Amino acid sequence: MIRSVVRGTGAALPRRIMKNADFEGMVETSDEWIAQRTGIRQRHIAGDDETTASLGEAAARAALDDAGLTPSDIDLIVLATSTPNNTFPATAVEIQNRLGMHHGFAFDLQAVCSGFVYAVTTADLYIRGGLARRVLVIGSETFSRILDWNDRSTCVLFGDGAGAIVLEAGEGTGAIADRGVLAASLRSDGAHKDKLFVDGGPSTTGTVGHLRMEGREVFKHAVGMITDVIEATFTQAGISADDLDWFVPHQANKRIIDASAKKLGIAEQKVVVTVDMHGNTSAASVPLALSVAITDGRIKKGDLVLLEAMGGGFTWGAVLVRW
Ligand code: ACO
């Protein structure tokens, strides 16, 4: 059977780093409050010349280099983002053009923080369906552009960045020992749409709008939703938490990550945490965390890796990959 195997990974971060202490004086907050409640210590913020397209392009080029491939080898680009360069065309098409790629096809996918998990699942189906052989899956965001910088309850939480992987069709036997995407479970429930949203858009206000969030409400639902979808993925694959080598969760809040891992019985040393360095980069958070854990030698070929995310919508999901 066809399996979608990870062939390369890459990441890109804006030049400017903003520390928690940099918010003191802007809004009523402190390094201590932010670090204690969220685990965040710093985030990267895009400069005027850095966009979702430019960061996505840089991450894509890094992933292609890592894979030993060029844009001519790619059939499809799936970009997960909620902060596109323009309302249309899709920023994926802009990245395609920046890469000098004039064949194949490209589209954006919008599932807020769950975007990368949705995009990997989508790319896997295109590969297994025979419509593409190699897919660039990118998560790229510039949430700094939709933050209300006067709202201390949200502006301290998010950052900008991009991560990418190349998925390639490979041969598998259907067993859990296969390399590639092994199982996935996706969920959404629009009943929660007002708990985390942007208060603008082309069809309503005609403006871009700002991010609004009932943080306590999001927190209340997060752990239950995350653990449900992961348990569904475990059942699908016929594995338990003990079989995992690495857990790479969406990096929104260290307390949510710790509580989810504990409830699932995933050992602390298997959890990849980068929220301290990047803040919440929405669809970029999982591929950025992956890139860190691959670069520092933790995630190796053959490891069983669980990706998970939850975000606005609400949307949530998990993907199990043998690296
Ligand atoms: N600095 C200082 N005080 C603050 C700040 C701040 N930056 N922000 C809020 N406060 C205050 C509040 O006003 C409140 O004050 P009050 O008690 O006088 O009313 C107090 O701190 C406590 O506020 P809570 O909201 O109850 O704080 P909580 O412990 O819940 O932490 C947080 C807030 C960090 C937002 C938490 O609720 C959280 O992480 N929620 C989940 C958010 C999340 O993960 N979002 C991303 C989802 S993914 C996506 O799709 C984008």
GROMACS .gro file of C-alpha atoms and ligand atoms in nm:
model
  374
    1MET     CA    1   0.000   0.000   0.000
    2ILE     CA    2   0.100   0.365  -0.046
    3ARG     CA    3   0.225   0.549   0.262
    4SER     CA    4   0.300   0.924   0.287
    5VAL     CA    5   0.654   0.934   0.423
    6VAL     CA    6   0.826   1.244   0.565
    7ARG     CA    7   1.130   1.317   0.354
    8GLY     CA    8   1.237   1.658   0.490
    9THR     CA    9   1.155   1.933   0.739
   10GLY     CA   10   1.231   2.304   0.761
   11ALA     CA   11   1.146   2.616   0.958
   12ALA     CA   12   1.172   2.993   0.942
   13LEU     CA   13   1.136   3.258   1.211
   14PRO     CA   14   1.120   3.636   1.187
   15ARG     CA   15   1.441   3.818   1.285
   16ARG     CA   16   1.290   4.015   1.574
   17ILE     CA   17   1.252   3.846   1.913
   18MET     CA   18   1.011   3.999   2.161
   19LYS     CA   19   1.064   3.898   2.526
   20ASN     CA   20   0.788   3.898   2.786
   21ALA     CA   21   0.948   4.197   2.956
   22ASP     CA   22   0.905   4.397   2.632
   23PHE     CA   23   0.527   4.402   2.701
   24GLU     CA   24   0.577   4.575   3.037
   25GLY     CA   25   0.493   4.940   2.972
   26MET     CA   26   0.277   4.853   2.669
   27VAL     CA   27  -0.001   4.675   2.865
   28GLU     CA   28  -0.044   4.596   3.234
   29THR     CA   29   0.139   4.264   3.256
   30SER     CA   30   0.465   4.108   3.372
   31ASP     CA   31   0.717   3.849   3.264
   32GLU     CA   32   0.619   3.649   3.572
   33TRP     CA   33   0.243   3.645   3.489
   34ILE     CA   34   0.301   3.539   3.127
   35ALA     CA   35   0.562   3.272   3.210
   36GLN     CA   36   0.360   3.124   3.498
   37ARG     CA   37   0.024   3.111   3.319
   38THR     CA   38   0.149   3.002   2.976
   39GLY     CA   39   0.515   2.892   2.981
   40ILE     CA   40   0.592   3.155   2.714
   41ARG     CA   41   0.916   3.351   2.756
   42GLN     CA   42   0.958   3.502   2.409
   43ARG     CA   43   0.811   3.503   2.059
   44HIS     CA   44   0.926   3.617   1.712
   45ILE     CA   45   0.744   3.910   1.551
   46ALA     CA   46   0.746   3.971   1.174
   47GLY     CA   47   0.899   4.291   1.041
   48ASP     CA   48   0.740   4.489   0.756
   49ASP     CA   49   0.930   4.285   0.496
   50GLU     CA   50   0.833   3.950   0.653
   51THR     CA   51   0.497   3.798   0.558
   52THR     CA   52   0.316   3.465   0.572
   53ALA     CA   53   0.434   3.408   0.213
   54SER     CA   54   0.800   3.499   0.274
   55LEU     CA   55   0.824   3.293   0.595
   56GLY     CA   56   0.641   3.002   0.428
   57GLU     CA   57   0.877   3.020   0.130
   58ALA     CA   58   1.183   3.014   0.359
   59ALA     CA   59   1.049   2.714   0.554
   60ALA     CA   60   0.962   2.536   0.227
   61ARG     CA   61   1.312   2.593   0.086
   62ALA     CA   62   1.465   2.459   0.409
   63ALA     CA   63   1.244   2.147   0.392
   64LEU     CA   64   1.334   2.093   0.024
   65ASP     CA   65   1.707   2.127   0.105
   66ASP     CA   66   1.668   1.880   0.392
   67ALA     CA   67   1.494   1.637   0.154
   68GLY     CA   68   1.756   1.686  -0.119
   69LEU     CA   69   1.481   1.797  -0.358
   70THR     CA   70   1.400   2.105  -0.568
   71PRO     CA   71   1.063   2.274  -0.635
   72SER     CA   72   1.045   2.085  -0.967
   73ASP     CA   73   1.003   1.762  -0.766
   74ILE     CA   74   0.685   1.887  -0.591
   75ASP     CA   75   0.331   1.822  -0.722
   76LEU     CA   76   0.125   2.001  -0.460
   77ILE     CA   77   0.162   2.272  -0.192
   78VAL     CA   78  -0.085   2.276   0.098
   79LEU     CA   79  -0.046   2.585   0.316
   80ALA     CA   80  -0.216   2.593   0.655
   81THR     CA   81  -0.273   2.954   0.756
   82SER     CA   82  -0.529   3.191   0.906
   83THR     CA   83  -0.320   3.496   0.822
   84PRO     CA   84  -0.290   3.488   0.440
   85ASN     CA   85  -0.108   3.769   0.259
   86ASN     CA   86  -0.433   3.859   0.082
   87THR     CA   87  -0.794   3.746   0.103
   88PHE     CA   88  -0.721   3.587  -0.234
   89PRO     CA   89  -0.542   3.440  -0.421
   90ALA     CA   90  -0.432   3.166  -0.184
   91THR     CA   91  -0.094   3.243  -0.026
   92ALA     CA   92   0.007   2.889  -0.127
   93VAL     CA   93  -0.002   3.007  -0.489
   94GLU     CA   94   0.222   3.301  -0.400
   95ILE     CA   95   0.467   3.062  -0.234
   96GLN     CA   96   0.447   2.839  -0.544
   97ASN     CA   97   0.546   3.140  -0.758
   98ARG     CA   98   0.823   3.247  -0.517
   99LEU     CA   99   0.966   2.895  -0.547
  100GLY     CA  100   0.965   2.932  -0.927
  101MET     CA  101   0.721   2.643  -0.950
  102HIS     CA  102   0.479   2.673  -1.242
  103HIS     CA  103   0.345   2.319  -1.253
  104GLY     CA  104   0.125   2.122  -1.013
  105PHE     CA  105  -0.122   2.297  -0.783
  106ALA     CA  106  -0.138   2.481  -0.451
  107PHE     CA  107  -0.408   2.583  -0.206
  108ASP     CA  108  -0.458   2.724   0.143
  109LEU     CA  109  -0.629   2.536   0.422
  110GLN     CA  110  -0.787   2.721   0.714
  111ALA     CA  111  -0.836   2.540   1.044
  112VAL     CA  112  -0.664   2.797   1.269
  113CYS     CA  113  -0.423   2.627   1.514
  114SER     CA  114  -0.524   2.281   1.389
  115GLY     CA  115  -0.428   2.381   1.035
  116PHE     CA  116  -0.106   2.181   1.011
  117VAL     CA  117  -0.266   1.860   1.143
  118TYR     CA  118  -0.554   1.907   0.894
  119ALA     CA  119  -0.303   1.981   0.614
  120VAL     CA  120  -0.092   1.669   0.680
  121THR     CA  121  -0.410   1.458   0.678
  122THR     CA  122  -0.524   1.623   0.352
  123ALA     CA  123  -0.183   1.579   0.184
  124ASP     CA  124  -0.179   1.214   0.290
  125LEU     CA  125  -0.513   1.158   0.115
  126TYR     CA  126  -0.389   1.327  -0.206
  127ILE     CA  127  -0.082   1.102  -0.203
  128ARG     CA  128  -0.270   0.781  -0.124
  129GLY     CA  129  -0.537   0.878  -0.381
  130GLY     CA  130  -0.267   0.904  -0.647
  131LEU     CA  131  -0.320   1.275  -0.722
  132ALA     CA  132   0.024   1.378  -0.599
  133ARG     CA  133   0.354   1.203  -0.535
  134ARG     CA  134   0.535   1.470  -0.336
  135VAL     CA  135   0.362   1.738  -0.130
  136LEU     CA  136   0.501   2.041   0.052
  137VAL     CA  137   0.293   2.084   0.366
  138ILE     CA  138   0.351   2.426   0.521
  139GLY     CA  139   0.218   2.601   0.831
  140SER     CA  140   0.291   2.974   0.818
  141GLU     CA  141   0.143   3.255   1.027
  142THR     CA  142   0.180   3.624   1.107
  143PHE     CA  143  -0.066   3.645   1.397
  144SER     CA  144   0.105   3.967   1.512
  145ARG     CA  145  -0.090   4.140   1.231
  146ILE     CA  146  -0.433   4.041   1.373
  147LEU     CA  147  -0.358   4.099   1.742
  148ASP     CA  148  -0.513   4.382   1.941
  149TRP     CA  149  -0.193   4.515   2.097
  150ASN     CA  150  -0.396   4.686   2.370
  151ASP     CA  151  -0.556   4.358   2.486
  152ARG     CA  152  -0.322   4.201   2.741
  153SER     CA  153  -0.529   3.881   2.755
  154THR     CA  154  -0.436   3.792   2.395
  155CYS     CA  155  -0.140   3.998   2.266
  156VAL     CA  156   0.112   3.826   2.494
  157LEU     CA  157   0.019   3.476   2.375
  158PHE     CA  158   0.098   3.467   2.003
  159GLY     CA  159   0.400   3.481   1.773
  160ASP     CA  160   0.494   3.452   1.404
  161GLY     CA  161   0.680   3.183   1.213
  162ALA     CA  162   0.662   2.898   0.964
  163GLY     CA  163   0.743   2.528   0.942
  164ALA     CA  164   0.723   2.280   0.655
  165ILE     CA  165   0.760   1.914   0.571
  166VAL     CA  166   0.789   1.725   0.243
  167LEU     CA  167   0.565   1.419   0.224
  168GLU     CA  168   0.649   1.159  -0.040
  169ALA     CA  169   0.471   0.846  -0.162
  170GLY     CA  170   0.641   0.533  -0.030
  171GLU     CA  171   0.565   0.162  -0.007
  172GLY     CA  172   0.415   0.015   0.308
  173THR     CA  173   0.270  -0.317   0.417
  174GLY     CA  174  -0.018  -0.172   0.619
  175ALA     CA  175   0.153  -0.255   0.947
  176ILE     CA  176   0.228  -0.016   1.232
  177ALA     CA  177   0.599  -0.066   1.158
  178ASP     CA  178   0.558   0.117   0.823
  179ARG     CA  179   0.718   0.458   0.784
  180GLY     CA  180   0.476   0.742   0.706
  181VAL     CA  181   0.135   0.868   0.814
  182LEU     CA  182  -0.032   0.578   0.997
  183ALA     CA  183  -0.352   0.718   1.145
  184ALA     CA  184  -0.540   1.046   1.178
  185SER     CA  185  -0.847   1.178   1.349
  186LEU     CA  186  -1.000   1.523   1.284
  187ARG     CA  187  -1.286   1.705   1.459
  188SER     CA  188  -1.461   2.041   1.457
  189ASP     CA  189  -1.760   2.196   1.632
  190GLY     CA  190  -1.877   2.541   1.524
  191ALA     CA  191  -2.092   2.575   1.838
  192HIS     CA  192  -1.774   2.713   1.996
  193LYS     CA  193  -1.698   2.968   1.725
  194ASP     CA  194  -1.745   3.274   1.950
  195LYS     CA  195  -1.487   3.157   2.205
  196LEU     CA  196  -1.194   3.219   1.972
  197PHE     CA  197  -1.243   3.423   1.655
  198VAL     CA  198  -1.138   3.727   1.454
  199ASP     CA  199  -1.392   4.011   1.461
  200GLY     CA  200  -1.363   4.101   1.094
  201GLY     CA  201  -1.366   3.949   0.748
  202PRO     CA  202  -1.438   4.016   0.381
  203SER     CA  203  -1.805   3.914   0.395
  204THR     CA  204  -1.898   4.086   0.721
  205THR     CA  205  -1.703   4.399   0.810
  206GLY     CA  206  -1.487   4.424   0.501
  207THR     CA  207  -1.189   4.457   0.734
  208VAL     CA  208  -0.925   4.214   0.858
  209GLY     CA  209  -1.029   4.238   1.225
  210HIS     CA  210  -0.861   4.140   1.550
  211LEU     CA  211  -0.831   3.816   1.740
  212ARG     CA  212  -1.076   3.779   2.031
  213MET     CA  213  -1.064   3.496   2.281
  214GLU     CA  214  -1.235   3.379   2.597
  215GLY     CA  215  -0.915   3.222   2.727
  216ARG     CA  216  -1.068   3.051   3.028
  217GLU     CA  217  -1.337   2.888   2.807
  218VAL     CA  218  -1.077   2.766   2.556
  219PHE     CA  219  -0.870   2.626   2.838
  220LYS     CA  220  -1.173   2.448   2.988
  221HIS     CA  221  -1.244   2.256   2.665
  222ALA     CA  222  -0.889   2.203   2.542
  223VAL     CA  223  -0.766   1.908   2.748
  224GLY     CA  224  -1.083   1.699   2.702
  225MET     CA  225  -1.095   1.756   2.326
  226ILE     CA  226  -0.724   1.688   2.279
  227THR     CA  227  -0.728   1.366   2.481
  228ASP     CA  228  -1.048   1.240   2.305
  229VAL     CA  229  -0.904   1.281   1.957
  230ILE     CA  230  -0.571   1.126   2.057
  231GLU     CA  231  -0.744   0.825   2.211
  232ALA     CA  232  -0.941   0.784   1.885
  233THR     CA  233  -0.611   0.789   1.694
  234PHE     CA  234  -0.456   0.532   1.930
  235THR     CA  235  -0.758   0.302   1.882
  236GLN     CA  236  -0.738   0.342   1.503
  237ALA     CA  237  -0.369   0.246   1.506
  238GLY     CA  238  -0.402  -0.021   1.776
  239ILE     CA  239  -0.138   0.138   1.999
  240SER     CA  240  -0.112   0.290   2.346
  241ALA     CA  241   0.075   0.592   2.485
  242ASP     CA  242   0.366   0.363   2.582
  243ASP     CA  243   0.434   0.287   2.214
  244LEU     CA  244   0.504   0.652   2.132
  245ASP     CA  245   0.855   0.787   2.099
  246TRP     CA  246   0.755   1.155   2.077
  247PHE     CA  247   0.449   1.369   2.140
  248VAL     CA  248   0.454   1.698   1.945
  249PRO     CA  249   0.150   1.897   2.057
  250HIS     CA  250   0.023   2.237   1.944
  251GLN     CA  251   0.218   2.494   2.143
  252ALA     CA  252  -0.046   2.722   2.295
  253ASN     CA  253   0.007   2.689   2.667
  254LYS     CA  254   0.245   2.473   2.873
  255ARG     CA  255  -0.032   2.402   3.125
  256ILE     CA  256  -0.258   2.257   2.851
  257ILE     CA  257   0.032   2.048   2.715
  258ASP     CA  258   0.124   1.913   3.062
  259ALA     CA  259  -0.237   1.835   3.157
  260SER     CA  260  -0.304   1.655   2.825
  261ALA     CA  261   0.015   1.446   2.845
  262LYS     CA  262  -0.060   1.353   3.205
  263LYS     CA  263  -0.421   1.250   3.129
  264LEU     CA  264  -0.299   1.034   2.838
  265GLY     CA  265  -0.013   0.880   3.038
  266ILE     CA  266   0.256   1.014   2.804
  267ALA     CA  267   0.589   1.043   2.987
  268GLU     CA  268   0.715   1.399   3.031
  269GLN     CA  269   1.047   1.329   2.858
  270LYS     CA  270   0.861   1.232   2.537
  271VAL     CA  271   0.687   1.569   2.508
  272VAL     CA  272   0.837   1.830   2.274
  273VAL     CA  273   0.785   2.181   2.415
  274THR     CA  274   0.879   2.499   2.226
  275VAL     CA  275   0.606   2.736   2.349
  276ASP     CA  276   0.869   2.906   2.567
  277MET     CA  277   1.066   3.014   2.256
  278HIS     CA  278   0.791   3.070   1.996
  279GLY     CA  279   0.467   3.147   2.182
  280ASN     CA  280   0.153   3.028   2.003
  281THR     CA  281   0.226   3.040   1.628
  282SER     CA  282  -0.106   2.876   1.536
  283ALA     CA  283  -0.069   2.653   1.227
  284ALA     CA  284   0.310   2.694   1.237
  285SER     CA  285   0.349   2.566   1.592
  286VAL     CA  286   0.360   2.190   1.527
  287PRO     CA  287   0.605   2.202   1.230
  288LEU     CA  288   0.823   2.453   1.417
  289ALA     CA  289   0.836   2.218   1.718
  290LEU     CA  290   0.907   1.923   1.486
  291SER     CA  291   1.192   2.110   1.327
  292VAL     CA  292   1.349   2.188   1.667
  293ALA     CA  293   1.326   1.824   1.783
  294ILE     CA  294   1.470   1.694   1.454
  295THR     CA  295   1.753   1.948   1.445
  296ASP     CA  296   1.858   1.871   1.803
  297GLY     CA  297   1.857   1.497   1.727
  298ARG     CA  298   1.560   1.388   1.938
  299ILE     CA  299   1.329   1.270   1.658
  300LYS     CA  300   1.503   1.009   1.442
  301LYS     CA  301   1.409   0.794   1.143
  302GLY     CA  302   1.179   0.513   1.258
  303ASP     CA  303   1.044   0.696   1.564
  304LEU     CA  304   0.670   0.690   1.631
  305VAL     CA  305   0.555   1.054   1.655
  306LEU     CA  306   0.214   1.187   1.755
  307LEU     CA  307   0.111   1.533   1.632
  308GLU     CA  308  -0.186   1.708   1.792
  309ALA     CA  309  -0.357   2.046   1.774
  310MET     CA  310  -0.666   2.234   1.886
  311GLY     CA  311  -0.780   2.580   1.785
  312GLY     CA  312  -1.047   2.826   1.677
  313GLY     CA  313  -1.374   2.683   1.549
  314PHE     CA  314  -1.322   2.481   1.758
  315THR     CA  315  -1.113   2.249   1.541
  316TRP     CA  316  -0.896   1.972   1.677
  317GLY     CA  317  -0.712   1.666   1.555
  318ALA     CA  318  -0.423   1.423   1.584
  319VAL     CA  319  -0.194   1.246   1.336
  320LEU     CA  320   0.031   0.949   1.404
  321VAL     CA  321   0.347   0.932   1.191
  322ARG     CA  322   0.634   0.683   1.181
  323TRP     CA  323   0.932   0.909   1.099
  324ACO     N1  324  -0.104   3.996   3.234
  324ACO     C1  325  -0.153   4.010   3.358
  324ACO     N2  326  -0.279   3.978   3.390
  324ACO     C2  327  -0.358   3.929   3.291
  324ACO     C3  328  -0.311   3.912   3.160
  324ACO     C4  329  -0.178   3.949   3.133
  324ACO     N3  330  -0.123   3.935   3.010
  324ACO     N4  331  -0.411   3.862   3.086
  324ACO     C5  332  -0.516   3.847   3.167
  324ACO     N5  333  -0.486   3.888   3.291
  324ACO     C6  334  -0.568   3.889   3.411
  324ACO     C7  335  -0.715   3.883   3.382
  324ACO     O1  336  -0.767   4.013   3.351
  324ACO     C8  337  -0.770   3.829   3.511
  324ACO     O2  338  -0.780   3.933   3.603
  324ACO     P1  339  -0.904   3.943   3.707
  324ACO     O3  340  -0.892   3.816   3.788
  324ACO     O4  341  -0.877   4.066   3.781
  324ACO     O5  342  -1.025   3.944   3.621
  324ACO     C9  343  -0.660   3.736   3.561
  324ACO     O6  344  -0.542   3.773   3.487
  324ACO    C10  345  -0.689   3.589   3.537
  324ACO     O7  346  -0.736   3.574   3.404
  324ACO     P2  347  -0.777   3.433   3.345
  324ACO     O8  348  -0.822   3.453   3.204
  324ACO     O9  349  -0.868   3.363   3.439
  324ACO    O10  350  -0.635   3.362   3.351
  324ACO     P3  351  -0.601   3.213   3.316
  324ACO    O11  352  -0.531   3.151   3.428
  324ACO    O12  353  -0.717   3.142   3.257
  324ACO    O13  354  -0.492   3.232   3.202
  324ACO    C11  355  -0.482   3.224   2.964
  324ACO    C12  356  -0.527   3.303   3.086
  324ACO    C13  357  -0.332   3.214   2.967
  324ACO    C14  358  -0.526   3.297   2.838
  324ACO    C15  359  -0.544   3.084   2.970
  324ACO    O14  360  -0.682   3.093   2.992
  324ACO    C16  361  -0.521   3.006   2.845
  324ACO    O15  362  -0.410   2.973   2.812
  324ACO     N6  363  -0.626   2.969   2.773
  324ACO    C17  364  -0.616   2.895   2.653
  324ACO    C18  365  -0.574   2.987   2.547
  324ACO    C19  366  -0.528   2.913   2.427
  324ACO    O16  367  -0.467   2.811   2.436
  324ACO     N7  368  -0.556   2.972   2.315
  324ACO    C20  369  -0.510   2.927   2.195
  324ACO    C21  370  -0.596   2.821   2.142
  324ACO     S1  371  -0.539   2.778   1.989
  324ACO    C22  372  -0.589   2.885   1.865
  324ACO    O17  373  -0.665   2.845   1.784
  324ACO    C23  374  -0.542   3.024   1.852
   0.00000   0.00000   0.00000
